[in-house]
Short mmCIF file of N, CA and C in Angstrom, two decimals:
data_model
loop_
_atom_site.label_atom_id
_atom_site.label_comp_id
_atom_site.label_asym_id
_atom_site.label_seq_id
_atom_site.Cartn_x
_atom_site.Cartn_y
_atom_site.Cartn_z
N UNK A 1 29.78 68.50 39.28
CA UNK A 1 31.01 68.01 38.68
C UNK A 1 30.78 66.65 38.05
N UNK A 2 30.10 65.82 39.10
CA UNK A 2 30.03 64.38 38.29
C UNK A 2 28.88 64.33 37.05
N UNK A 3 28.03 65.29 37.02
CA UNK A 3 27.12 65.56 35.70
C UNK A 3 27.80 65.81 35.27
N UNK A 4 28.93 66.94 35.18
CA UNK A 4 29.67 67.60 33.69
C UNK A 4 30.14 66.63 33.23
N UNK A 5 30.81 65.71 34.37
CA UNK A 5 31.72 64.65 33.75
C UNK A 5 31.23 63.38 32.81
N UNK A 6 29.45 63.32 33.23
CA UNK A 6 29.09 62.21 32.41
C UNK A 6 28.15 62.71 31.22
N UNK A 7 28.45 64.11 31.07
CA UNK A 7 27.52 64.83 30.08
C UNK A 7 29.07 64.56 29.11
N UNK A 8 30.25 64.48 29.21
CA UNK A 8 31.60 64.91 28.44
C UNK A 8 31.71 63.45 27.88
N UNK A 9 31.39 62.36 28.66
CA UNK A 9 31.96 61.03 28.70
C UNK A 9 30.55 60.53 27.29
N UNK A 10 29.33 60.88 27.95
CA UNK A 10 28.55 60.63 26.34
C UNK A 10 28.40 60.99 25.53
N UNK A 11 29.11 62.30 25.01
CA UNK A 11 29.29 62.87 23.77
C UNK A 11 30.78 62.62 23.22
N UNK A 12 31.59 61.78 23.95
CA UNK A 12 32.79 61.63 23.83
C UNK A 12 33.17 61.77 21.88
N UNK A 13 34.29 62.30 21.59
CA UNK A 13 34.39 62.10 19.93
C UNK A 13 33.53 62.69 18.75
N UNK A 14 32.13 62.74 19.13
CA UNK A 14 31.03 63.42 18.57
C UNK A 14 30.81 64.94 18.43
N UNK A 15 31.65 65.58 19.68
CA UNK A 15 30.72 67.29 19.09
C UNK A 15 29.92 67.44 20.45
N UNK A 16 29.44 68.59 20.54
CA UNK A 16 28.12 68.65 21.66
C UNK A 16 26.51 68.03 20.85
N UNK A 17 25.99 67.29 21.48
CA UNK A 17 24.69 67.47 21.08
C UNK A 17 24.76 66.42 19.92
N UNK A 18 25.51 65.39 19.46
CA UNK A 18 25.59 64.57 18.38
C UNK A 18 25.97 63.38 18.73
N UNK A 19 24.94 62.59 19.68
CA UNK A 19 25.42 61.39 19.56
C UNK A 19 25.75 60.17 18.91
N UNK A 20 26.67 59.23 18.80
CA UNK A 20 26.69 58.32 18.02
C UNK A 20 25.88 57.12 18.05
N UNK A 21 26.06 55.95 17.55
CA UNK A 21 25.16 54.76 17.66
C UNK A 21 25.97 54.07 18.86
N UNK A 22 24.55 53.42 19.73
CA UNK A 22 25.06 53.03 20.63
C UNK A 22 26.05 51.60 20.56
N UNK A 23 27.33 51.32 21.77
CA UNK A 23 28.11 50.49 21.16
C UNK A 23 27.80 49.13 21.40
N UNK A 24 27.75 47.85 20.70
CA UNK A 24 27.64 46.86 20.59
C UNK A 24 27.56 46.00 21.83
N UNK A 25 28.76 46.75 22.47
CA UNK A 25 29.01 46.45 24.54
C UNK A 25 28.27 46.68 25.15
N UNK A 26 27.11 47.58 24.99
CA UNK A 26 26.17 48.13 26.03
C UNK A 26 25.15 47.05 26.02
N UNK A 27 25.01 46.49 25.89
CA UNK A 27 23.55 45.57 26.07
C UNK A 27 23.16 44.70 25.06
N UNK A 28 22.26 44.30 25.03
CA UNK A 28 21.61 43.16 24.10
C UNK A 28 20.15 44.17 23.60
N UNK A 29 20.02 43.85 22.32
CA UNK A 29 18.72 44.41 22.11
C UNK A 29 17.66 43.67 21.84
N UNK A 30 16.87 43.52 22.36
CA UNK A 30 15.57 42.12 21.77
C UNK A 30 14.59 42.53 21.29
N UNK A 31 14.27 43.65 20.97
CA UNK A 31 12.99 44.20 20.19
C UNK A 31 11.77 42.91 20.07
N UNK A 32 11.37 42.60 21.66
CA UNK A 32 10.41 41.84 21.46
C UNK A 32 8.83 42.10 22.15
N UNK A 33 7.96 41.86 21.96
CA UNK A 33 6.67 42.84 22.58
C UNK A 33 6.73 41.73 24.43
N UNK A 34 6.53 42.56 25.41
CA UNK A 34 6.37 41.72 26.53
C UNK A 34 4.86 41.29 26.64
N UNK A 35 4.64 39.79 26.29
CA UNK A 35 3.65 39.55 26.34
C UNK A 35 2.59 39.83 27.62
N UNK A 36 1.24 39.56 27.33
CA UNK A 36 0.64 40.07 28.30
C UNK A 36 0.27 39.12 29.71
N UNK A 37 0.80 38.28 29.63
CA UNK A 37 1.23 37.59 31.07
C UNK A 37 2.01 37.68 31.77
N UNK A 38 2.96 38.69 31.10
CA UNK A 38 3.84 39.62 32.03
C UNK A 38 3.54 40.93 32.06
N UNK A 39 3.12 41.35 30.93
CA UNK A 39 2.75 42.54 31.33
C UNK A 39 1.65 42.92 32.14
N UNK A 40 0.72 42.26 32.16
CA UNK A 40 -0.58 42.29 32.81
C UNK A 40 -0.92 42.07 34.65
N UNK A 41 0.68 41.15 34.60
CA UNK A 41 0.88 41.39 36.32
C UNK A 41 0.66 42.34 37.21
N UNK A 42 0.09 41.81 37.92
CA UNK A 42 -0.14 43.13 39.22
C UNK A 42 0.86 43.77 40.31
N UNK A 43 1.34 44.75 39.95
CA UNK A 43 2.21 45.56 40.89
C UNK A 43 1.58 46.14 41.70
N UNK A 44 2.28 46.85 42.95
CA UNK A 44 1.82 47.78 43.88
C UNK A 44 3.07 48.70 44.15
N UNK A 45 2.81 50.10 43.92
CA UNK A 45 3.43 50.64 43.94
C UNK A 45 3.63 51.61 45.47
N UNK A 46 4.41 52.33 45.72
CA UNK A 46 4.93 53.00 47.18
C UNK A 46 4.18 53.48 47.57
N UNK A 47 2.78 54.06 46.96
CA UNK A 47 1.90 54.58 47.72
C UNK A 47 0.84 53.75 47.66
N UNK A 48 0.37 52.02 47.37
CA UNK A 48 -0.29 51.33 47.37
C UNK A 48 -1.12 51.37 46.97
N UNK A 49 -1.01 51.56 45.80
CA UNK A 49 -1.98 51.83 44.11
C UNK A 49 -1.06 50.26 43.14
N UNK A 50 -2.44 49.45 42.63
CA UNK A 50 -2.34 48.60 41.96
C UNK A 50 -2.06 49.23 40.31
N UNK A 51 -0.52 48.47 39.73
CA UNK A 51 -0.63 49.03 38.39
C UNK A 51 0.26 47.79 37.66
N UNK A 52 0.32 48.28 36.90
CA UNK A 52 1.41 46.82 35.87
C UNK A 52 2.05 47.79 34.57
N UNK A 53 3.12 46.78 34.12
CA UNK A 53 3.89 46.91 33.08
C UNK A 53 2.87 47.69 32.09
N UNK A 54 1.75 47.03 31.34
CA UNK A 54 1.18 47.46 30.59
C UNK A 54 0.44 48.84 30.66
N UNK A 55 0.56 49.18 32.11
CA UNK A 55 -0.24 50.41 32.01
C UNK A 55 0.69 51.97 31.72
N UNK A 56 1.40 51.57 31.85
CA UNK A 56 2.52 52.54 31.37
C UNK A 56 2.62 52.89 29.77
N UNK A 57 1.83 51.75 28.52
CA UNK A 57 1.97 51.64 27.59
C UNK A 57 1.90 53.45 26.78
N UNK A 58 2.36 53.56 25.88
CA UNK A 58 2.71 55.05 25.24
C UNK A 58 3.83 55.88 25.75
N UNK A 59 4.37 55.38 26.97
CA UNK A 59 5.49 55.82 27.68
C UNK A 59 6.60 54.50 27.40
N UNK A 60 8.20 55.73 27.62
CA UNK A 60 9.56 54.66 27.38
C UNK A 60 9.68 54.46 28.89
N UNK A 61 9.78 53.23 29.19
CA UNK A 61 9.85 52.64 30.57
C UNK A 61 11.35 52.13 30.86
N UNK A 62 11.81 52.80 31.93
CA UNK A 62 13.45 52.20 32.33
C UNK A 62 13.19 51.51 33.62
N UNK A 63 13.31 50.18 33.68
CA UNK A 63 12.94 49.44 34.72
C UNK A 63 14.45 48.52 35.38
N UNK A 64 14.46 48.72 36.59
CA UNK A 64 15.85 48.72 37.22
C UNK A 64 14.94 47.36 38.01
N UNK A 65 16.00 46.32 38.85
CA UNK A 65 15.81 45.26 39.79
C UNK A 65 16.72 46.29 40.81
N UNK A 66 16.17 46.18 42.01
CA UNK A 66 16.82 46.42 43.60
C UNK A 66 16.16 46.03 44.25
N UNK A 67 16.82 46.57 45.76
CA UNK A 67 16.36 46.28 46.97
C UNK A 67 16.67 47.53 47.68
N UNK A 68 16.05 47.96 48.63
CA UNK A 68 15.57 49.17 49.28
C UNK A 68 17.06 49.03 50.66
N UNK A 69 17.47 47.50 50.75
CA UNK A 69 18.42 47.77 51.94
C UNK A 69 20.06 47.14 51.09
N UNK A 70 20.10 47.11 49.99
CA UNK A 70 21.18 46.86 49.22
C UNK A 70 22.16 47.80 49.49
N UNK A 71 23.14 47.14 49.48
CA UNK A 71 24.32 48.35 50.31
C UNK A 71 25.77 48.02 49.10
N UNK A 72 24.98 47.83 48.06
CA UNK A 72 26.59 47.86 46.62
C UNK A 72 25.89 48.39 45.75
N UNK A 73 25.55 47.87 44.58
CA UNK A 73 25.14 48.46 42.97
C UNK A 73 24.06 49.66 43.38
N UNK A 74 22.71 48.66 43.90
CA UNK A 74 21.32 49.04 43.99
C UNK A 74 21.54 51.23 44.44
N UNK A 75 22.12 51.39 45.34
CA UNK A 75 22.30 52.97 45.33
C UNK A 75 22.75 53.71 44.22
N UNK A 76 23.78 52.98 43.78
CA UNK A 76 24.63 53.52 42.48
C UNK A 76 23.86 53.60 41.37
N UNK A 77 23.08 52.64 40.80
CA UNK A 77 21.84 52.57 40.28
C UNK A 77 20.96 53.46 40.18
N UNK A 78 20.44 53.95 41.59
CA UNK A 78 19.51 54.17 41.39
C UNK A 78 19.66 56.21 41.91
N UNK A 79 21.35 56.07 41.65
CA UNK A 79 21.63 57.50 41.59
C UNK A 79 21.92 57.83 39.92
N UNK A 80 22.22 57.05 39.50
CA UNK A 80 22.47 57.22 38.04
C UNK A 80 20.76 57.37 37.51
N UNK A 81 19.90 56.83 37.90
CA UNK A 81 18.90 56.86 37.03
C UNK A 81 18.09 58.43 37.64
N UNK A 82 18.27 58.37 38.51
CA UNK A 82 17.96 59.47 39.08
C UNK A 82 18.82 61.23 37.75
N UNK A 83 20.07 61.16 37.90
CA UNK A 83 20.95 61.78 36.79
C UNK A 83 19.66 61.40 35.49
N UNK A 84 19.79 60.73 35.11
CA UNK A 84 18.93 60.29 33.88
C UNK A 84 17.52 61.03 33.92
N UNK A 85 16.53 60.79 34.91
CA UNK A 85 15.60 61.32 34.96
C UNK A 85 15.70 62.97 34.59
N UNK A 86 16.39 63.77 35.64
CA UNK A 86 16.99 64.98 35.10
C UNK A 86 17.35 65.26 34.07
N UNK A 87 18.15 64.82 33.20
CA UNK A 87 18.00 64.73 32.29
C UNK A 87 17.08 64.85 31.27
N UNK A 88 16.25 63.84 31.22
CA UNK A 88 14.94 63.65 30.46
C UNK A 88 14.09 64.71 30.77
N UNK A 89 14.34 65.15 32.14
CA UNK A 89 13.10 66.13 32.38
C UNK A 89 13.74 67.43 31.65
N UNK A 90 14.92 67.95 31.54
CA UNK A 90 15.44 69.44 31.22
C UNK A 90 15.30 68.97 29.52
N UNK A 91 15.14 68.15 28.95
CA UNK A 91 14.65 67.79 27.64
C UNK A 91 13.51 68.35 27.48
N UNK A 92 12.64 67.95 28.32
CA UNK A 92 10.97 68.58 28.07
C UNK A 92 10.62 67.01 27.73
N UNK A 93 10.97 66.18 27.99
CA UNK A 93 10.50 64.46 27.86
C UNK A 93 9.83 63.54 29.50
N UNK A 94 9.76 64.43 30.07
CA UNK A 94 9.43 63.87 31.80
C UNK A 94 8.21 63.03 31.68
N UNK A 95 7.14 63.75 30.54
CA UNK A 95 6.08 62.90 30.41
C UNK A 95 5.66 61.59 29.62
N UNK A 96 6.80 61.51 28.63
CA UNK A 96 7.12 60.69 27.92
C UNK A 96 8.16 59.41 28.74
N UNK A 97 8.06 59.47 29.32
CA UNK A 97 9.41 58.67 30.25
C UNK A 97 8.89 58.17 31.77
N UNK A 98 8.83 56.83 31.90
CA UNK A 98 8.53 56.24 33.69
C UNK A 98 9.91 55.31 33.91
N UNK A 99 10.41 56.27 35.13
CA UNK A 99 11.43 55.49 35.46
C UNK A 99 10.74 54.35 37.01
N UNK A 100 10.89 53.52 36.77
CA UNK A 100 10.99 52.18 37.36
C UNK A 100 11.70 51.61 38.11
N UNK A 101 11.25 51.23 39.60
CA UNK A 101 12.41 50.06 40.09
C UNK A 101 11.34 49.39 40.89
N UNK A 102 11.80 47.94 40.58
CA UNK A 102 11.12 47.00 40.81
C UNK A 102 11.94 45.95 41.65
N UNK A 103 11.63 45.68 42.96
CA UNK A 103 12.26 45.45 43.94
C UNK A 103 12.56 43.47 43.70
N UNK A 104 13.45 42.79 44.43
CA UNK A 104 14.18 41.59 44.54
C UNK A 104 13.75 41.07 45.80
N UNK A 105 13.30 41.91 46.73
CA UNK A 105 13.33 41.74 47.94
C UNK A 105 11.58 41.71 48.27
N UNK A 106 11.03 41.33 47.97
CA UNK A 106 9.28 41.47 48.11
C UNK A 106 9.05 41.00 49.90
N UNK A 107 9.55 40.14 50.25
CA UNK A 107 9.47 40.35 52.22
C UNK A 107 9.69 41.65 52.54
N UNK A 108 10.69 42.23 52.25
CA UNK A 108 10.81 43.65 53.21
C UNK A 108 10.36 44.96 52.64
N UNK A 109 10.51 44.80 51.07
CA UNK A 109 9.97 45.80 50.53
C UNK A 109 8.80 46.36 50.32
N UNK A 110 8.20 46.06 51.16
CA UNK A 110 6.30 46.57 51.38
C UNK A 110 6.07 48.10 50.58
N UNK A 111 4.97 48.56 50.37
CA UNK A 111 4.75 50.39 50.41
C UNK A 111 5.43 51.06 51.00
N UNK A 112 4.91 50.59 52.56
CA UNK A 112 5.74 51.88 53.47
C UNK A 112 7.12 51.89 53.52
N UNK A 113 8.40 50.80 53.07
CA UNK A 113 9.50 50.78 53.07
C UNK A 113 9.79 51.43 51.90
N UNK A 114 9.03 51.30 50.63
CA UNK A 114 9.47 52.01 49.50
C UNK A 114 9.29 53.33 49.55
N UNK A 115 7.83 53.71 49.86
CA UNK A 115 8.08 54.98 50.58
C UNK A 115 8.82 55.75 51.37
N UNK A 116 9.39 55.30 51.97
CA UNK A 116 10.36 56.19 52.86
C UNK A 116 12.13 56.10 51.83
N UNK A 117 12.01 55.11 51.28
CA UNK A 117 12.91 54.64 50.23
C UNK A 117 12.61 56.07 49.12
N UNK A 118 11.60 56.08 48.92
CA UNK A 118 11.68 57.62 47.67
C UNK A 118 11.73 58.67 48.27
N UNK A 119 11.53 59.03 49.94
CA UNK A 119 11.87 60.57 50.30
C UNK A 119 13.34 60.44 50.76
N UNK A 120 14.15 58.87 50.56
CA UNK A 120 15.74 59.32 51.29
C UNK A 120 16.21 59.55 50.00
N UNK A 121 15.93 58.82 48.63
CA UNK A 121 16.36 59.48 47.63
C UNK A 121 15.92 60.83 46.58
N UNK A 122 14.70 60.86 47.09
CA UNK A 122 14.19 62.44 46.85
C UNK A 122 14.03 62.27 45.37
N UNK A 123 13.10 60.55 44.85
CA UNK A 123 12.52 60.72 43.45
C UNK A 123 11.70 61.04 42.92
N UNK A 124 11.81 61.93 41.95
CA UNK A 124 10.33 62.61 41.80
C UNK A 124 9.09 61.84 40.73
N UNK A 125 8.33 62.32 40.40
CA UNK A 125 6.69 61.98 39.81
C UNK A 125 6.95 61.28 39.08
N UNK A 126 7.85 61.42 38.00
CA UNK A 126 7.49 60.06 37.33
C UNK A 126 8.61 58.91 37.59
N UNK A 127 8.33 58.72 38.89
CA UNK A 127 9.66 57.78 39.40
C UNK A 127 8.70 56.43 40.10
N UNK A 128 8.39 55.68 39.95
CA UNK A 128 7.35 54.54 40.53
C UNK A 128 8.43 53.25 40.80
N UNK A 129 8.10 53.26 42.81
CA UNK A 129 8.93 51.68 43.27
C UNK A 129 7.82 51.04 43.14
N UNK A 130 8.08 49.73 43.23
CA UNK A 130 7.41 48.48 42.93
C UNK A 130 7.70 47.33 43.73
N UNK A 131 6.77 46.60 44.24
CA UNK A 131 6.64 45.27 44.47
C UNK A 131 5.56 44.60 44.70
N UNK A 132 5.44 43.29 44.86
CA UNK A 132 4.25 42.68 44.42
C UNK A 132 4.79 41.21 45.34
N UNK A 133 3.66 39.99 44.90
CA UNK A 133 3.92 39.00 45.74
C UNK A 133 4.99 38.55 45.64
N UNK A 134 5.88 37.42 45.90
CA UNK A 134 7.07 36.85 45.45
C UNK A 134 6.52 35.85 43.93
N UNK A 135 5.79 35.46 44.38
CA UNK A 135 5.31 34.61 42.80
C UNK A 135 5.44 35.81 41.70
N UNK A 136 5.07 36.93 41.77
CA UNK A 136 4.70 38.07 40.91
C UNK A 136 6.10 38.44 40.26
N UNK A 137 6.75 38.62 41.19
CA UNK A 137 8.12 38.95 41.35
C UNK A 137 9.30 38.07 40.54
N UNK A 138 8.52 36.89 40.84
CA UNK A 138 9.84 35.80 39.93
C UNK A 138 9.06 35.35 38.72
N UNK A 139 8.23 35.96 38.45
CA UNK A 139 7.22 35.58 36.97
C UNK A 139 8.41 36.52 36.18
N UNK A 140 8.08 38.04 36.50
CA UNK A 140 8.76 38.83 36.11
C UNK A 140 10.42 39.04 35.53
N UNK A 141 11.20 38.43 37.06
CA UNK A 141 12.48 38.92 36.98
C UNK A 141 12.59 37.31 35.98
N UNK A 142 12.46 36.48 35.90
CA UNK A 142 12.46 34.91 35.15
C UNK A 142 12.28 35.40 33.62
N UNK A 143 11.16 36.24 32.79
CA UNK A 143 10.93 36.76 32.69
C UNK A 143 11.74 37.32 31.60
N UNK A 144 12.64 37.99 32.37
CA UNK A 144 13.71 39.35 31.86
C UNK A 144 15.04 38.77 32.05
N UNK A 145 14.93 37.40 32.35
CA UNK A 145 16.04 36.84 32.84
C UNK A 145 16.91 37.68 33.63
N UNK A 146 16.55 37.98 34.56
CA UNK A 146 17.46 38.76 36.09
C UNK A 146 17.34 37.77 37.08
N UNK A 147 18.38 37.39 37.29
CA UNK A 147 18.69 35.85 38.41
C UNK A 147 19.02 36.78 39.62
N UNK A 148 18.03 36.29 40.62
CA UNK A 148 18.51 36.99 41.95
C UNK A 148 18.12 35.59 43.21
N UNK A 149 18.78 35.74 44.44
CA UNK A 149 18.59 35.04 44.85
C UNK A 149 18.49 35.23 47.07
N UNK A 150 18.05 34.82 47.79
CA UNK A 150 17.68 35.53 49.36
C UNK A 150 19.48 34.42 49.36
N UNK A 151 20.23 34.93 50.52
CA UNK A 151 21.67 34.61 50.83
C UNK A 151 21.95 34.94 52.10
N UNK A 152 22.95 34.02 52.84
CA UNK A 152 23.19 34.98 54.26
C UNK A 152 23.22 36.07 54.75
N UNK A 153 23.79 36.98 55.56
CA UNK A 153 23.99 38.30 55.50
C UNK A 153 25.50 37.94 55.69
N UNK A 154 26.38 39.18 55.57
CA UNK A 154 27.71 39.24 56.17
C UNK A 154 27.69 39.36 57.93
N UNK A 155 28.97 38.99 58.01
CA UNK A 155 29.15 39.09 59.16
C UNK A 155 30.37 39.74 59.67
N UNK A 156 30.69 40.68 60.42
CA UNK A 156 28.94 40.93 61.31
C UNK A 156 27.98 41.77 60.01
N UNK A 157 26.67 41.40 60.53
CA UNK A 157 25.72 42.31 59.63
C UNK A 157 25.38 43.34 59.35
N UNK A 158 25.19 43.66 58.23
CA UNK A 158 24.89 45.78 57.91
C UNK A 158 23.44 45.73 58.79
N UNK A 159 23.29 47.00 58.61
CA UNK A 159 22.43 47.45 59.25
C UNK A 159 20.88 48.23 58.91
N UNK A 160 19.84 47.90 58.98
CA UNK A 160 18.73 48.23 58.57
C UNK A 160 18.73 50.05 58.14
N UNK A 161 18.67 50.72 57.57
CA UNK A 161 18.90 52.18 57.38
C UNK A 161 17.63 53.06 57.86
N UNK A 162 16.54 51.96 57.91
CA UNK A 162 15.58 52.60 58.24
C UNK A 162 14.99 52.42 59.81
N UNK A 163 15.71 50.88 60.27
CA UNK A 163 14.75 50.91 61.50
C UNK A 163 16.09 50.69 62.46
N UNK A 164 17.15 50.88 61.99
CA UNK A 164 18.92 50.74 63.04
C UNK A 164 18.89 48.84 63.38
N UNK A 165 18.05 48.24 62.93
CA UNK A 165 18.10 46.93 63.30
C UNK A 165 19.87 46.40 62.37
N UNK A 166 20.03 44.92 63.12
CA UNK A 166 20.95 44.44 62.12
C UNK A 166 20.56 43.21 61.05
N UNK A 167 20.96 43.13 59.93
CA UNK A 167 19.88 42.95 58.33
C UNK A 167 20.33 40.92 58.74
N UNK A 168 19.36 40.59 58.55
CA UNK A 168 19.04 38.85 58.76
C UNK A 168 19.40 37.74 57.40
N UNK A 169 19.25 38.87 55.93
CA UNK A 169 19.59 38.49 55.16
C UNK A 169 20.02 39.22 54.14
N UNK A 170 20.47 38.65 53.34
CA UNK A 170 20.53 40.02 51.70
C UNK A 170 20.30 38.84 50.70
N UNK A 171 19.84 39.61 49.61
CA UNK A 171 19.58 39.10 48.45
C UNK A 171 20.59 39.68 47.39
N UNK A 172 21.22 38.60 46.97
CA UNK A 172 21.89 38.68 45.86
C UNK A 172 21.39 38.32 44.66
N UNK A 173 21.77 39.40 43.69
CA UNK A 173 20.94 40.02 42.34
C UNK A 173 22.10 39.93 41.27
N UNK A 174 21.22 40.15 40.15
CA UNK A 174 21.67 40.62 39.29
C UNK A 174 21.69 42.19 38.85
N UNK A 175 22.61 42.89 38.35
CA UNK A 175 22.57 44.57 38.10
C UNK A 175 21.44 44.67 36.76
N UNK A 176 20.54 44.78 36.54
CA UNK A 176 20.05 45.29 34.78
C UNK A 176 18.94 46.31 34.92
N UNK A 177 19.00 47.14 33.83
CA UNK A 177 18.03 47.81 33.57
C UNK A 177 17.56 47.39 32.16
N UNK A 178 16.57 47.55 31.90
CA UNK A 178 15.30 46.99 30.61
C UNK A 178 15.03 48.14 30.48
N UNK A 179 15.01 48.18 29.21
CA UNK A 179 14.12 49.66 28.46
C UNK A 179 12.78 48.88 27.53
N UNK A 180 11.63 49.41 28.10
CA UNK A 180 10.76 49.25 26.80
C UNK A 180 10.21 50.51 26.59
N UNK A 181 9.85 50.17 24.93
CA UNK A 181 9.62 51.00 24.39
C UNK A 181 8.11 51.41 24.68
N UNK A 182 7.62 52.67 23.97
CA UNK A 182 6.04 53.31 23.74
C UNK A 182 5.17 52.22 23.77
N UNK A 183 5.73 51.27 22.74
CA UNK A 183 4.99 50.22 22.58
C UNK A 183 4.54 48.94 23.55
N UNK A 184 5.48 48.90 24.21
CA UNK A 184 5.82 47.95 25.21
C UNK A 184 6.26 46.68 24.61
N UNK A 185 7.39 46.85 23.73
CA UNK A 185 8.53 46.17 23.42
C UNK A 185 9.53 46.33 24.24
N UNK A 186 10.10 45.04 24.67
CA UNK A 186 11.87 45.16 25.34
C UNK A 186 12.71 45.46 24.41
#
């Protein structure tokens, strides 16, 4: 139901299958190449394989900021991109396309947390989590200008999803996703 509904909502006015130009509200466009001191950074991804921005190059890259114990946007996010991926894949574009999320939280977000992070959301192959040192991390999100920041927790505190503990802190973020292109333009 909620696919039909957002398959109806983006063809809105157009017809099936005819989309229009995207609207002015959706984002900023910067058509600028990410140089290679950002791109060239070293990631580690959920199964603890070293890779970076640039190696993705010839592929359209959708790169999301979260955190693996975020309990507002970061799910919503990263159920929508998930929709998206599907998408792309019933296109016949799965190989052309790396969807991305690149974590805020580099203390807790290790491999094995992202890992268990992609079998509760059940993302498939061309879906790569990410994190790297905290220096790595704020090269990046600085970067792309995504302001995030470590903050109290609430009180009383949510709760770890993976280990039942109660959470010591949260990091407050910013919501964005970055598209670069084949080229590895933003």
């Amino acid at each position: 139901m909620l696919a039909a509904s957002f398959l109806a909502v983006t063809a809105c006015g157009r017809g099936p299958g005819v989309p229009g130009p995207p609207s002015a509200y959706l984002g900023t466009v910067v058509d600028t190449p990410v140089p290679p001191s950002v791109a060239d950074l070293p990631l580690t991804t959920d199964t603890g394989q070293t890779t970076s921005l640039a190696a993705w190059h010839g592929q359209v890259v959708v790169l999301a900021d979260f955190l693996t114990l975020c309990q507002e946007t970061c799910p919503l996010t990263t159920g929508n991109l998930l929709m998206m991926d599907r998408a792309v894949a019933a296109a016949g574009l799965g190989s052309r396309v790396r969807f991305a999320e690149l974590t805020v939280d580099p203390g807790r977000d290790a491999p094995p947390r992202l890992r268990a992070y992609r079998e509760l959301v059940s993302a498939p192959a061309n879906w790569t989590l990410l994190t790297a040192s905290p220096a790595v991390i704020g090269q990046i999100w600085r970067y792309f200008r995504v302001h995030y920041q470590r903050v109290a927790e609430d009180s009383p505190p949510g709760t770890d999803w993976l280990t039942g503990k109660p959470l010591t802190y949260d990091v407050a973020h910013e919501d964005a996703l970055i598209y670069l292109d084949a080229r590895g333009r933003e």
